[in-house]
PDB file of C-alpha atoms in Angstrom:
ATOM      1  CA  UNK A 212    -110.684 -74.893 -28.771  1.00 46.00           C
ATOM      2  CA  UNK A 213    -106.958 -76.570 -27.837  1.00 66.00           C
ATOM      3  CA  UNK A 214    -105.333 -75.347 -30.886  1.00 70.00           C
ATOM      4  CA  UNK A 215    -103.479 -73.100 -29.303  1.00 77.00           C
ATOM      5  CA  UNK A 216    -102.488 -75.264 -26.182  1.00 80.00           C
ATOM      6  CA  UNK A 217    -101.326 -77.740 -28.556  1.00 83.00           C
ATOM      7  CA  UNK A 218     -99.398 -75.309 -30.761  1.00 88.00           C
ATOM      8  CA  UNK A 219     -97.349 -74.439 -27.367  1.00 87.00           C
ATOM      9  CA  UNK A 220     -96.862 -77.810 -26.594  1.00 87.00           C
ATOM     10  CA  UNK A 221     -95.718 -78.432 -30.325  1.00 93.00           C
ATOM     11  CA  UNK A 222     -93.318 -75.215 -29.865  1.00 93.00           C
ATOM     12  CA  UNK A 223     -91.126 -77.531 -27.366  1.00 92.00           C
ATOM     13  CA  UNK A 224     -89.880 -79.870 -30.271  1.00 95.00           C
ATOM     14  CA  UNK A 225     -89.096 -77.273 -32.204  1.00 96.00           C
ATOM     15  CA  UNK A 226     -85.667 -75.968 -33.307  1.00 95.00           C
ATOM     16  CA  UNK A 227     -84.818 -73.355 -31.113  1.00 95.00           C
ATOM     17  CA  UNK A 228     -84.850 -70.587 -33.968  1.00 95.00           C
ATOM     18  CA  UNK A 229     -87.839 -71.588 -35.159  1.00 96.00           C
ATOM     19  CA  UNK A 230     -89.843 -71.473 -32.249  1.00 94.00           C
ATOM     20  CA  UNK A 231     -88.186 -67.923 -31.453  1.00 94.00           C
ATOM     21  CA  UNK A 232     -89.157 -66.649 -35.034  1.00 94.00           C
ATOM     22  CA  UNK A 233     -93.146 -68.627 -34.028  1.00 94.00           C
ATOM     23  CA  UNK A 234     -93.118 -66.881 -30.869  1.00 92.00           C
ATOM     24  CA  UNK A 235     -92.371 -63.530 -32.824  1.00 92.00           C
ATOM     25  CA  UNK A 236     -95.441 -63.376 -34.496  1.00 91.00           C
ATOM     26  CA  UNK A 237     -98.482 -61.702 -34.105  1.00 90.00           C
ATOM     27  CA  UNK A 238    -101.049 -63.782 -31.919  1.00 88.00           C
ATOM     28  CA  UNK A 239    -103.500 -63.566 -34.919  1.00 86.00           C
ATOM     29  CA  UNK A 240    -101.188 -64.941 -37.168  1.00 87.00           C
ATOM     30  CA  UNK A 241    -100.421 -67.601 -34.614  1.00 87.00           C
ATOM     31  CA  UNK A 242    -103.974 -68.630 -33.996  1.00 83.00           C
ATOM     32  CA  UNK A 243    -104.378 -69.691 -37.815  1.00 85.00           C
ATOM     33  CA  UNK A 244    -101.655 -71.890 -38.156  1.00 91.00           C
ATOM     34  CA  UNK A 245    -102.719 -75.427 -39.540  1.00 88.00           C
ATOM     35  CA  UNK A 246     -99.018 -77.156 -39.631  1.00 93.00           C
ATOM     36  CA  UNK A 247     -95.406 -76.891 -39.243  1.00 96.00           C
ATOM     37  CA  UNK A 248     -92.924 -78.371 -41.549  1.00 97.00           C
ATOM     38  CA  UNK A 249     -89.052 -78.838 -41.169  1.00 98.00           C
ATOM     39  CA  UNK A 250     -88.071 -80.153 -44.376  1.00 97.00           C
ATOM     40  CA  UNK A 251     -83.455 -81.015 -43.996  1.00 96.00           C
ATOM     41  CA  UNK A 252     -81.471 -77.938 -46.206  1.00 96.00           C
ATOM     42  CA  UNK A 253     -84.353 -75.914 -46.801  1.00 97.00           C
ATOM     43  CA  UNK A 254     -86.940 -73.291 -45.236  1.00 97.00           C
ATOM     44  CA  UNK A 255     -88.750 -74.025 -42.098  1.00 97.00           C
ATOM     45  CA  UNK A 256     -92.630 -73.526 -43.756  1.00 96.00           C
ATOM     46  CA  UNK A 257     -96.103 -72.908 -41.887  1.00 96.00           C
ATOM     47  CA  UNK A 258     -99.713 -73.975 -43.537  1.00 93.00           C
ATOM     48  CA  UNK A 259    -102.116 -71.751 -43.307  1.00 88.00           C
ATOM     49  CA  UNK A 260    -105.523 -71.797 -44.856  1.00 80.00           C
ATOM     50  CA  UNK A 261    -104.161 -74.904 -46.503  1.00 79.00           C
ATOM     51  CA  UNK A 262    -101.548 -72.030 -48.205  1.00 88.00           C
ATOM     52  CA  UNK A 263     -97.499 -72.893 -47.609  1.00 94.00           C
ATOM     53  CA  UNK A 264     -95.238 -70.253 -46.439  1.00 94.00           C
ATOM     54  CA  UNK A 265     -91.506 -69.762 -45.316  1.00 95.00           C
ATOM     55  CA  UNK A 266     -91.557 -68.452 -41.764  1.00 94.00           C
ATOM     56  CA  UNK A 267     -88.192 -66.288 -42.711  1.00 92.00           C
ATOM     57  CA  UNK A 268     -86.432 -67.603 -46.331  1.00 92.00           C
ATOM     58  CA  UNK A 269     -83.022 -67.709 -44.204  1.00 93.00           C
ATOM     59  CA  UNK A 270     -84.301 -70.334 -41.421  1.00 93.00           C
ATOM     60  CA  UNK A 271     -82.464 -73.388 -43.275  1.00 96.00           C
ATOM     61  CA  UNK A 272     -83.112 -76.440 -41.021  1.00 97.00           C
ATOM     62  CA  UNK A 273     -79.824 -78.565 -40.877  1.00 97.00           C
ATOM     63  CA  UNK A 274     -79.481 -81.957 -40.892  1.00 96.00           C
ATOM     64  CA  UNK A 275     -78.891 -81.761 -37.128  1.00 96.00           C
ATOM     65  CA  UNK A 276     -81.675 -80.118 -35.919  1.00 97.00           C
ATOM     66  CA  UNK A 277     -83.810 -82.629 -37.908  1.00 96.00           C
ATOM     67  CA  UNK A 278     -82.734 -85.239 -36.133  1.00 95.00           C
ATOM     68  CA  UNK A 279     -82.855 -83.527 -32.689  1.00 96.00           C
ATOM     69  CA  UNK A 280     -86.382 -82.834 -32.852  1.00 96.00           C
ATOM     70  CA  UNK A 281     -87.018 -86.060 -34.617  1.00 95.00           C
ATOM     71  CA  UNK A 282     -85.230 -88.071 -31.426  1.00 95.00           C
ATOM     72  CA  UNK A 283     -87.732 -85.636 -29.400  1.00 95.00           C
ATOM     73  CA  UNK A 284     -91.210 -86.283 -31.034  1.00 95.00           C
ATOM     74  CA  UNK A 285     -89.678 -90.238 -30.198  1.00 93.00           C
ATOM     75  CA  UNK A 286     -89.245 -89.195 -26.559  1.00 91.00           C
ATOM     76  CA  UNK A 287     -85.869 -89.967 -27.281  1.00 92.00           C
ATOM     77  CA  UNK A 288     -86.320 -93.718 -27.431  1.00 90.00           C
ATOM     78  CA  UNK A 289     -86.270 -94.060 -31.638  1.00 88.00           C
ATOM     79  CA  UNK A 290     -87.464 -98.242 -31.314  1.00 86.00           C
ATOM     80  CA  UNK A 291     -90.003 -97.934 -28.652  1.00 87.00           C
ATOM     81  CA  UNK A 292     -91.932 -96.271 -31.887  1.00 88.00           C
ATOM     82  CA  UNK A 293     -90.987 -98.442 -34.870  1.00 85.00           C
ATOM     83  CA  UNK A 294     -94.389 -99.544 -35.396  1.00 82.00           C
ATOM     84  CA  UNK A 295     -95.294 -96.068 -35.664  1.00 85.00           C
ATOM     85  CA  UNK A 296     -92.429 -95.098 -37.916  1.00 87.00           C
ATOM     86  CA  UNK A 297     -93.544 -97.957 -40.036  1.00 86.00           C
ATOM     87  CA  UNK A 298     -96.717 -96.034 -40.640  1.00 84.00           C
ATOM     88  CA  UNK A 299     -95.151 -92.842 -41.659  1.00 88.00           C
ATOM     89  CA  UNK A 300     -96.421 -90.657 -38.337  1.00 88.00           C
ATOM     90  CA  UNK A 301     -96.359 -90.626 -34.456  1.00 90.00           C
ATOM     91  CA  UNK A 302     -98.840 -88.797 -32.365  1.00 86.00           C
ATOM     92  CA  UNK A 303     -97.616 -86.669 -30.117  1.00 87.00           C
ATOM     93  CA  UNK A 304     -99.476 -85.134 -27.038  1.00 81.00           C
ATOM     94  CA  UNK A 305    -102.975 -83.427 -27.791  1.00 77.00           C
ATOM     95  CA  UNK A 306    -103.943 -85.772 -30.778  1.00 78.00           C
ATOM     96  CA  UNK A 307    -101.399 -83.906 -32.613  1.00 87.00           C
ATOM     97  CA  UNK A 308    -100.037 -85.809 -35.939  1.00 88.00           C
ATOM     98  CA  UNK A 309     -95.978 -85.744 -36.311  1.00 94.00           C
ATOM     99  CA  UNK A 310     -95.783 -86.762 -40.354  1.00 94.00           C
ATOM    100  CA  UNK A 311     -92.206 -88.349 -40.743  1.00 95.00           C
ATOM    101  CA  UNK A 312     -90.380 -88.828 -44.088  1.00 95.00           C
ATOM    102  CA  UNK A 313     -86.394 -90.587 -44.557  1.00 93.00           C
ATOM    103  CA  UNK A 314     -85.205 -93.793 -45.856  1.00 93.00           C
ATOM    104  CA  UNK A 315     -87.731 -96.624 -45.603  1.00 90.00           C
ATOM    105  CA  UNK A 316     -85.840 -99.962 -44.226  1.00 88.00           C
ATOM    106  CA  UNK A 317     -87.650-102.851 -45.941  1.00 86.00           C
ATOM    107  CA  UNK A 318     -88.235-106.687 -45.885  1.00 84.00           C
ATOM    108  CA  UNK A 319     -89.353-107.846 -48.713  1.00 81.00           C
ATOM    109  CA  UNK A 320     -92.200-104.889 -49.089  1.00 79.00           C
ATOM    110  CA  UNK A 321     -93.205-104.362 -45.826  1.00 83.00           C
ATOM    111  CA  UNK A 322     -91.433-101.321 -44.753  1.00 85.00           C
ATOM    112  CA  UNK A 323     -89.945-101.896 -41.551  1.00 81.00           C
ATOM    113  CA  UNK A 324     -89.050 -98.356 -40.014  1.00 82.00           C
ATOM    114  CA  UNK A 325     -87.354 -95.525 -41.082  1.00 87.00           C
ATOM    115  CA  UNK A 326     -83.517 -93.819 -41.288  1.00 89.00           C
ATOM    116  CA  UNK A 327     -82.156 -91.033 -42.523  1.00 92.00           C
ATOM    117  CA  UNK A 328     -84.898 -88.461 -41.311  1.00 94.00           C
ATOM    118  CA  UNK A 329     -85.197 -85.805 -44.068  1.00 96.00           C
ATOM    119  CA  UNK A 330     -88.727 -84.234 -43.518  1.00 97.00           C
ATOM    120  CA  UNK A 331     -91.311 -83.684 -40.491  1.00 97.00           C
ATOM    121  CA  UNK A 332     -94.641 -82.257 -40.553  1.00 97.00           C
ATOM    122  CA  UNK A 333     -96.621 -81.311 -36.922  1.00 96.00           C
ATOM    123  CA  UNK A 334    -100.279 -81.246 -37.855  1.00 90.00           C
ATOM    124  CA  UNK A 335    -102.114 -78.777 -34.809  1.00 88.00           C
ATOM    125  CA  UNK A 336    -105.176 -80.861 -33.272  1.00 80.00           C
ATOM    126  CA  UNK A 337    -107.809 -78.504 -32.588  1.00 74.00           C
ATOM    127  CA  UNK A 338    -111.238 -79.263 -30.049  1.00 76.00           C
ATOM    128  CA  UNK A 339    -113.503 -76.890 -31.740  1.00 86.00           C
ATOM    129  CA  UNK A 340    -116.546 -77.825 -29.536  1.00 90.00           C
ATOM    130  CA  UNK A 341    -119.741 -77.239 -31.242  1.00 94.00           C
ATOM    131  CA  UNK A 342    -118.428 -77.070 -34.619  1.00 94.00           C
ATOM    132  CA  UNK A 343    -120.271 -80.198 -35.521  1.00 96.00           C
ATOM    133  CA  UNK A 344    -123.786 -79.212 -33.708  1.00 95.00           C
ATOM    134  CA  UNK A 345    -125.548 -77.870 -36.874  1.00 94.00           C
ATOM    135  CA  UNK A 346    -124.401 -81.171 -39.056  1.00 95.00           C
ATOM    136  CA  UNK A 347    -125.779 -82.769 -35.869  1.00 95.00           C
ATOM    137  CA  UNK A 348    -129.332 -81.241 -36.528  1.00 94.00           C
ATOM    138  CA  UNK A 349    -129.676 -82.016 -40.065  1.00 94.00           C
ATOM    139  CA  UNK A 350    -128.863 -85.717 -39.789  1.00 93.00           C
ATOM    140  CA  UNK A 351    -130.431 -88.617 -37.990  1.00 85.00           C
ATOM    141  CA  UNK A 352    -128.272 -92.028 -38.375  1.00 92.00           C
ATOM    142  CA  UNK A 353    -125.061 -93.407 -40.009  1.00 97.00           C
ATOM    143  CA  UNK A 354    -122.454 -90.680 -41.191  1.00 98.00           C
ATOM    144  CA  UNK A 355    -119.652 -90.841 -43.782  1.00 97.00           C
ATOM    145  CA  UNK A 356    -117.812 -87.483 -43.746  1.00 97.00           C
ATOM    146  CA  UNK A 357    -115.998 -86.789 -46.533  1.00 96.00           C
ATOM    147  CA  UNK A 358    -113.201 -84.632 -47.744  1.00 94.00           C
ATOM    148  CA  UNK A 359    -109.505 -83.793 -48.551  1.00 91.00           C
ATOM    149  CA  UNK A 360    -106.898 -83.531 -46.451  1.00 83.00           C
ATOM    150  CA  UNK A 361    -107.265 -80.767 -43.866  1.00 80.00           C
ATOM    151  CA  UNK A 362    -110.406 -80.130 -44.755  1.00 89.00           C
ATOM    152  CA  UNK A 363    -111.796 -80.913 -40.603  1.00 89.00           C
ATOM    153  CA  UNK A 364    -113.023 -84.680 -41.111  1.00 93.00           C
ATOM    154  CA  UNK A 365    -110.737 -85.213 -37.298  1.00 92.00           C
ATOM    155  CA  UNK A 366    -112.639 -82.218 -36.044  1.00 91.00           C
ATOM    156  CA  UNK A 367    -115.669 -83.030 -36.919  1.00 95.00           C
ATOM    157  CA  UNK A 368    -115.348 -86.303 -36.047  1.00 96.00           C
ATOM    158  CA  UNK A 369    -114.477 -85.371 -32.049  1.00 95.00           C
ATOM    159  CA  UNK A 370    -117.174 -83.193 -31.909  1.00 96.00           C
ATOM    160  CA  UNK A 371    -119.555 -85.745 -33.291  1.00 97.00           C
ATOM    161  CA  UNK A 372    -118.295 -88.151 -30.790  1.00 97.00           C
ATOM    162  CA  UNK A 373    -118.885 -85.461 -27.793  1.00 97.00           C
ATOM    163  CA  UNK A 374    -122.550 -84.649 -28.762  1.00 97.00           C
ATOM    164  CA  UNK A 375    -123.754 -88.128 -29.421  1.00 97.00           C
ATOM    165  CA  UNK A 376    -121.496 -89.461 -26.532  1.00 97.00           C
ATOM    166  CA  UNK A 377    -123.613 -87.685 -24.161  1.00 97.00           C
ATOM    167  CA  UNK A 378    -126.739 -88.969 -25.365  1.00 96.00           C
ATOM    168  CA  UNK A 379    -125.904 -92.597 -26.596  1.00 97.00           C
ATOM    169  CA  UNK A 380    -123.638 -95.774 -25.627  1.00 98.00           C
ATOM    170  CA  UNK A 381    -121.028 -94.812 -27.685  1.00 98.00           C
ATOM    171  CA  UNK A 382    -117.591 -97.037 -29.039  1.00 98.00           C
ATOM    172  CA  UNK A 383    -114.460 -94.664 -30.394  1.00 98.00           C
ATOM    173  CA  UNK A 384    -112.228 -96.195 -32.345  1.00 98.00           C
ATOM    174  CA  UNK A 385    -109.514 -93.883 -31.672  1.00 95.00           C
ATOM    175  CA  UNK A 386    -106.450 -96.077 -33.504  1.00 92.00           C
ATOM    176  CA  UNK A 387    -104.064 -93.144 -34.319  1.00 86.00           C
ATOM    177  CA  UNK A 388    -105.212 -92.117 -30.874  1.00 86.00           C
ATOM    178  CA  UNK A 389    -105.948 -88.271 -32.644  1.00 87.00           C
ATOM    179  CA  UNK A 390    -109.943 -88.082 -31.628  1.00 93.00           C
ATOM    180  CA  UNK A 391    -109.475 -88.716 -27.973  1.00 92.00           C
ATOM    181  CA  UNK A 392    -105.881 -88.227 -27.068  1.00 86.00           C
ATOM    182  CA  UNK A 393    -105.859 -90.254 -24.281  1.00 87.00           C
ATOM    183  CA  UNK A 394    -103.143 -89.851 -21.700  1.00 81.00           C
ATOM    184  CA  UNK A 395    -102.797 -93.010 -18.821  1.00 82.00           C
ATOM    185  CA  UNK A 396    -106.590 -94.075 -19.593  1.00 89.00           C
ATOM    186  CA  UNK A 397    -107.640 -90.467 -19.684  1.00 91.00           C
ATOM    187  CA  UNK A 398    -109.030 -88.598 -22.655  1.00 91.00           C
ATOM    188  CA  UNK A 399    -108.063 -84.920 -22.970  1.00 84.00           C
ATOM    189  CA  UNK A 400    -110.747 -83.949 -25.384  1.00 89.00           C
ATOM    190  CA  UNK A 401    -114.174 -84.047 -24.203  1.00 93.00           C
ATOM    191  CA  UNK A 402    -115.956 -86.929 -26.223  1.00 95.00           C
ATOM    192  CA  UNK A 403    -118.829 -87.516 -24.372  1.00 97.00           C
ATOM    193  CA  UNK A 404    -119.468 -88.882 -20.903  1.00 96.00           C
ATOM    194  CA  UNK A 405    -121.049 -92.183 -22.530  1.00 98.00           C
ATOM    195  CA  UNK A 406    -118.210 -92.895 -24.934  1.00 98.00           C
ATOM    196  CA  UNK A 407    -115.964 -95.759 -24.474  1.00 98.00           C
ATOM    197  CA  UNK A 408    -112.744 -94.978 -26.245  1.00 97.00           C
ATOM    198  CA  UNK A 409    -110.489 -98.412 -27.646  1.00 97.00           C
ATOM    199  CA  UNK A 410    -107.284 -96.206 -28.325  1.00 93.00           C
ATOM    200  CA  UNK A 411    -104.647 -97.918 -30.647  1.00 90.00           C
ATOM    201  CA  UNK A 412    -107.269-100.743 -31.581  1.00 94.00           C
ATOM    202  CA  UNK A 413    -106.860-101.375 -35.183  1.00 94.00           C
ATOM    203  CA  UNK A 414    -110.031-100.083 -36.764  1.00 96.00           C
ATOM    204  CA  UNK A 415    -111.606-103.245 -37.787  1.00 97.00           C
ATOM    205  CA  UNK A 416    -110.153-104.955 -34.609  1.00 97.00           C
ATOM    206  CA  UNK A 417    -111.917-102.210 -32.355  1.00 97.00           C
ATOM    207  CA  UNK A 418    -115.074-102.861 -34.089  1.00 98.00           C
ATOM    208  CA  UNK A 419    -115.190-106.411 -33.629  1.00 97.00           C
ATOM    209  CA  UNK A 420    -114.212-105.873 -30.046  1.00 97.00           C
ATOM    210  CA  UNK A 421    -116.702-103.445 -29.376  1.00 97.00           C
ATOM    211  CA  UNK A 422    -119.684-105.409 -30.642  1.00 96.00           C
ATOM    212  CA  UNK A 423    -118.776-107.962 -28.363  1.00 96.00           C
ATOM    213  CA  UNK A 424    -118.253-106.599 -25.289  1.00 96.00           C
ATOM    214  CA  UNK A 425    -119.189-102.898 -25.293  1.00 97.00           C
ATOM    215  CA  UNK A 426    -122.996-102.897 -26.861  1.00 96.00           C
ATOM    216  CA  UNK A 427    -122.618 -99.618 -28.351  1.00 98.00           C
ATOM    217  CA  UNK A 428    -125.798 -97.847 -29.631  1.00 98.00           C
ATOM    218  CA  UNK A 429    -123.019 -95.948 -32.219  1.00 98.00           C
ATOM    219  CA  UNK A 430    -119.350 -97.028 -33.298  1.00 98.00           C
ATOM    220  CA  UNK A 431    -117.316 -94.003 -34.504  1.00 98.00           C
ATOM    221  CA  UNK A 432    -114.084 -94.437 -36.040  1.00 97.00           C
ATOM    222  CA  UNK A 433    -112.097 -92.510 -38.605  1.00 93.00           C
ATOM    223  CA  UNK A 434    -110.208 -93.223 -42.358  1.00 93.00           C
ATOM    224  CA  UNK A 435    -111.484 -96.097 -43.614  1.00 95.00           C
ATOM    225  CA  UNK A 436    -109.118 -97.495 -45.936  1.00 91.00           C
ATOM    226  CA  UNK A 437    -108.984-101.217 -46.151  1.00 95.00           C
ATOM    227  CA  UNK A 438    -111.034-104.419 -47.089  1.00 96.00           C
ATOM    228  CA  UNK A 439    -111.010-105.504 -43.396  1.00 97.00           C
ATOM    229  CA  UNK A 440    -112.196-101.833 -42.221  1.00 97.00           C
ATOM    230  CA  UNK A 441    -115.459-102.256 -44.230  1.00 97.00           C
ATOM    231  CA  UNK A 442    -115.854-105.612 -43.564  1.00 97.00           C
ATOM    232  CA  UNK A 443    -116.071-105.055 -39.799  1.00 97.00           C
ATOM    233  CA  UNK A 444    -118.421-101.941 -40.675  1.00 97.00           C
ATOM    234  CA  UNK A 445    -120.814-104.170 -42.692  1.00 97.00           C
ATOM    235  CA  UNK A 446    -121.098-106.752 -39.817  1.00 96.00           C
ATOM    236  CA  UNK A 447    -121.693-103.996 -36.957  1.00 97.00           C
ATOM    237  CA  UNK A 448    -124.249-102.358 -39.661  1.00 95.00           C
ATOM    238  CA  UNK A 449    -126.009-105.916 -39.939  1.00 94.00           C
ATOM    239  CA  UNK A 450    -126.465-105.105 -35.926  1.00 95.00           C
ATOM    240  CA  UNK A 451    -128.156-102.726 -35.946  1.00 94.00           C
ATOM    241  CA  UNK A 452    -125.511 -99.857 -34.691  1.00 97.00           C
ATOM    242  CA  UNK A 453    -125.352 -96.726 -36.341  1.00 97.00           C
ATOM    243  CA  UNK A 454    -122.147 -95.789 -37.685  1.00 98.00           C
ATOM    244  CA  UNK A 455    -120.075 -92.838 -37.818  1.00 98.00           C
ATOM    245  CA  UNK A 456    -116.888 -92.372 -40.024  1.00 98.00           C
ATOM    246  CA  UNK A 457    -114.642 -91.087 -42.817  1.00 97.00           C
ATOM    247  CA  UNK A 458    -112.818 -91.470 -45.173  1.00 95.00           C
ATOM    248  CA  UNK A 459    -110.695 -89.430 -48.345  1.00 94.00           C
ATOM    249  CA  UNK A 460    -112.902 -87.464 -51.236  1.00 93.00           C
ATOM    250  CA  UNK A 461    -113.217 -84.576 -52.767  1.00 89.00           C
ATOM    251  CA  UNK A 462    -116.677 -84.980 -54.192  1.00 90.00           C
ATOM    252  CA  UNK A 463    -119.112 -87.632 -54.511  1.00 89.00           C
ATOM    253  CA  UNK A 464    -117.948 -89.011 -58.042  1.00 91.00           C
ATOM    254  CA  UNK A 465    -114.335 -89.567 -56.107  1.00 93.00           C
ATOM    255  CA  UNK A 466    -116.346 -91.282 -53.339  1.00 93.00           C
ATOM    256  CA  UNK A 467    -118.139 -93.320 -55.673  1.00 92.00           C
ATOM    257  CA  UNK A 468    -114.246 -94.057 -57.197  1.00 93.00           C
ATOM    258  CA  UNK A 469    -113.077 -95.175 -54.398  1.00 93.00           C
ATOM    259  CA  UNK A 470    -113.317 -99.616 -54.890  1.00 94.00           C
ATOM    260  CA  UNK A 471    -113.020-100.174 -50.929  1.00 94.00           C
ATOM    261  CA  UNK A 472    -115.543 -97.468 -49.768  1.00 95.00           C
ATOM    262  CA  UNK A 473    -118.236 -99.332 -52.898  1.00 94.00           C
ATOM    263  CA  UNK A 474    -119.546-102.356 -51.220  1.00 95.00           C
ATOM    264  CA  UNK A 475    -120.758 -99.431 -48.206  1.00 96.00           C
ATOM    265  CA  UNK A 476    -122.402 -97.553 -50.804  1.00 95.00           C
ATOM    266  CA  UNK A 477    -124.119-100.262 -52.901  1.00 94.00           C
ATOM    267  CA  UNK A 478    -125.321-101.404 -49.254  1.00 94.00           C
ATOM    268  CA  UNK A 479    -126.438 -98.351 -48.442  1.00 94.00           C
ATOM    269  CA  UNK A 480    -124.902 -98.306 -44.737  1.00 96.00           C
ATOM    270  CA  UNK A 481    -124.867 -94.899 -44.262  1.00 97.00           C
ATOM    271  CA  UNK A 482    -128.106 -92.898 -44.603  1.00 96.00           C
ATOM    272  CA  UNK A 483    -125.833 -89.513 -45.077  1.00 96.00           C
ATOM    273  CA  UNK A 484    -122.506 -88.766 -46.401  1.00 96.00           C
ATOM    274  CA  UNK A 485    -121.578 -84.664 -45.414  1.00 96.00           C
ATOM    275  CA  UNK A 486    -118.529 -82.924 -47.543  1.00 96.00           C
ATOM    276  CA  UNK A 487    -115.960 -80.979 -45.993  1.00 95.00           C
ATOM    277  CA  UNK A 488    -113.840 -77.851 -46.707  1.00 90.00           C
ATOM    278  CA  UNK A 489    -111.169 -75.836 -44.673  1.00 83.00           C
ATOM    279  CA  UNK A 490    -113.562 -76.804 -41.482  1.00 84.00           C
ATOM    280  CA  UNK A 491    -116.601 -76.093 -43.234  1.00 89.00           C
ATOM    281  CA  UNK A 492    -119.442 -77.601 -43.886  1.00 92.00           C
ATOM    282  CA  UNK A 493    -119.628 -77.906 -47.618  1.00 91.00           C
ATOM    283  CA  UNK A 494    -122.986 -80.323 -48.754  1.00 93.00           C
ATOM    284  CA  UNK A 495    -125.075 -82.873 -46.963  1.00 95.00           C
ATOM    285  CA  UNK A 496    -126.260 -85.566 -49.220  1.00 93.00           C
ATOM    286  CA  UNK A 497    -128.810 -87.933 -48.337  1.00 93.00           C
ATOM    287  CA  UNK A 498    -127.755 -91.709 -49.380  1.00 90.00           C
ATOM    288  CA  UNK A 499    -130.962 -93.642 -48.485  1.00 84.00           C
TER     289      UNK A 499
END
C-alpha cells in the first residue's frame, strides 16, 4: 500500500501550516486520510471515511497560499497544463488526483482553462495489492465495477490490472494516468508484468490503438462516460477481448439510468458488474 508514500509526497504542495498541523497528528489518524481540500477564505478540511473535517477551525487558507500551491501542483509552468486545467484536475506524482476549481475561461462552450483558483482537492492514490484477489475468484470474464465516488473503483481497478497482467496480454488504458502512474515510461504501481500501459491515450483512442497493434487478451480502462468510449468497447467486445472497466452508480437501477452505459447492457458485454463501497466489496451481480 503507497498511501502513505503518496500522502508525504502530497505534504510538499501543501501550505506550510497545514502540513505542520498534518504532520502533528497521530500516525493512525494519518493513515486514514482519503483527501485534502484547500478551499480560498475558509478551513483547510480532510476526508475521512468519506466524512469532512476542519484540520483546526482557525487554518483559513488565503488567497495566496492557494495560488502558491496551485503554481506548484503545475510545476510552476501554469500553460504547460491547460489541457489538464480544461478538465478540471491534474495528476500529480503517484496517480494522485489534484481537483481544481476558479473561473472557467470559455470559447463559445468549450471551457478553455481556468483563472482565479478558488478551491483544490488532493485525492491520496493508494496500491492496496490484493484487495481485488477475492473479486478475482468469483468472476471469470468482462467486468463493470460500479460505484460512487470514493468508493475504490481506481483501486480495484490497479489491482485487477496486476493479477490478470501477470497471467494475460493485457492493454491499460491509463488516460488520467491514475492506474499506472507512469514516470519516463515507467509505471510505479505494479500492474502486471504482461500489461502494456497507453498512458494519456484518450479512452476510446487507446482502445482502438490497442486492438491494432497490441493483441491484448484483456483491455482495462476506467470511467466510461461518453458515446465514443462505448463505441470503442463494443468493437473490441465484437473481438473477442474481455473487458474490464467502470464507470459512476450507486446501484443497479442508477446503472440501468445511465443512457451511455445502455447499449453495453442491452448487449450484454460484460458477464459481471461488482458494486463498490468505501473499498469494499458490496454485491457481485451476474449480467449474462
Amino acid at each position: 500500500m503507497q498511501a502513505r508514500e503518496n500522502l508525504q509526497a502530497i505534504l510538499e504542495y501543501l501550505p506550510m501550516r497545514v502540513r505542520k498541523n498534518l504532520q502533528e497528528m497521530p500516525e493512525q489518524k494519518l493513515c486514514q486520510i482519503q483527501e485534502i481540500r484547500l478551499r480560498c477564505c475558509r478551513p483547510a478540511g480532510i476526508v475521512t471515511n468519506g466524512q469532512e473535517q476542519a484540520i483546526k477551525p482557525e487554518c483559513i487558507i488565503t488567497p495566496e497560499e492557494i495560488m502558491k500551491c496551485f503554481q506548484a501542483v503545475c510545476s510552476y509552468s501554469v500553460y504547460s497544463y491547460e489541457q489538464e486545467l480544461a478538465e478540471g484536475y491534474i495528476t500529480i506524482k503517484g496517480g494522485c488526483r489534484v481537483g481544481i476549481c476558479g473561473t472557467a475561461v470559455r470559447n463559445n462552450k468549450k471551457i478553455q482553462c481556468l483563472k482565479y483558483i478558488s478551491s483544490l482537492n488532493f485525492r491520496i492514490a493508494g496500491e492496496w495489492t490484493g484487495i481485488a484477489e477475492n473479486l478475482w475468484r468469483q468472476t471469470t470474464g468482462s467486468i463493470l465495477l460500479t460505484g460512487t465516488v470514493a468508493s475504490g473503483k481506481t483501486t480495484y481497478l490497479r489491482d485487477l490490472c496486476r493479477l490478470i497482467g501477470n497471467r494475460h496480454r493485457t492493454a491499460l488504458i491509463d488516460e488520467r494516468g491514475e492506474l499506472a502512474s507512469m514516470q519516463k515510461g515507467k509505471p510505479l504501481h505494479d500492474v502486471g508484468f504482461m500489461t502494456d500501459v497507453l498512458d494519456g491515450y484518450p479512452r476510446d483512442a487507446g482502445i482502438l490503438t490497442a486492438l491494432r497493434v497490441l493483441n491484448p487478451e484483456y483491455i482495462i480502462c476506467d470511467e466510461i462516460s461518453t458515446q465514443e468510449d462505448v463505441e470503442a468497447l463494443l468493437q473490441a467486445s465484437g473481438c473477442g477481448i474481455k473487458l474490464i472497466a467502470s464507470c459512476h452508480a450507486g446501484s443497479l437501477e442508477e446503472l440501468r439510468s445511465r443512457i451511455v452505459i445502455k447499449p453495453l447492457l442491452e448487449k450484454q458485454i460484460f458477464q459481471y458488474c461488482v458494486f463498490l463501497k468505501n473499498r469494499n466489496l458490496e454485491t457481485i451481480r451476474r449480467l449474462t
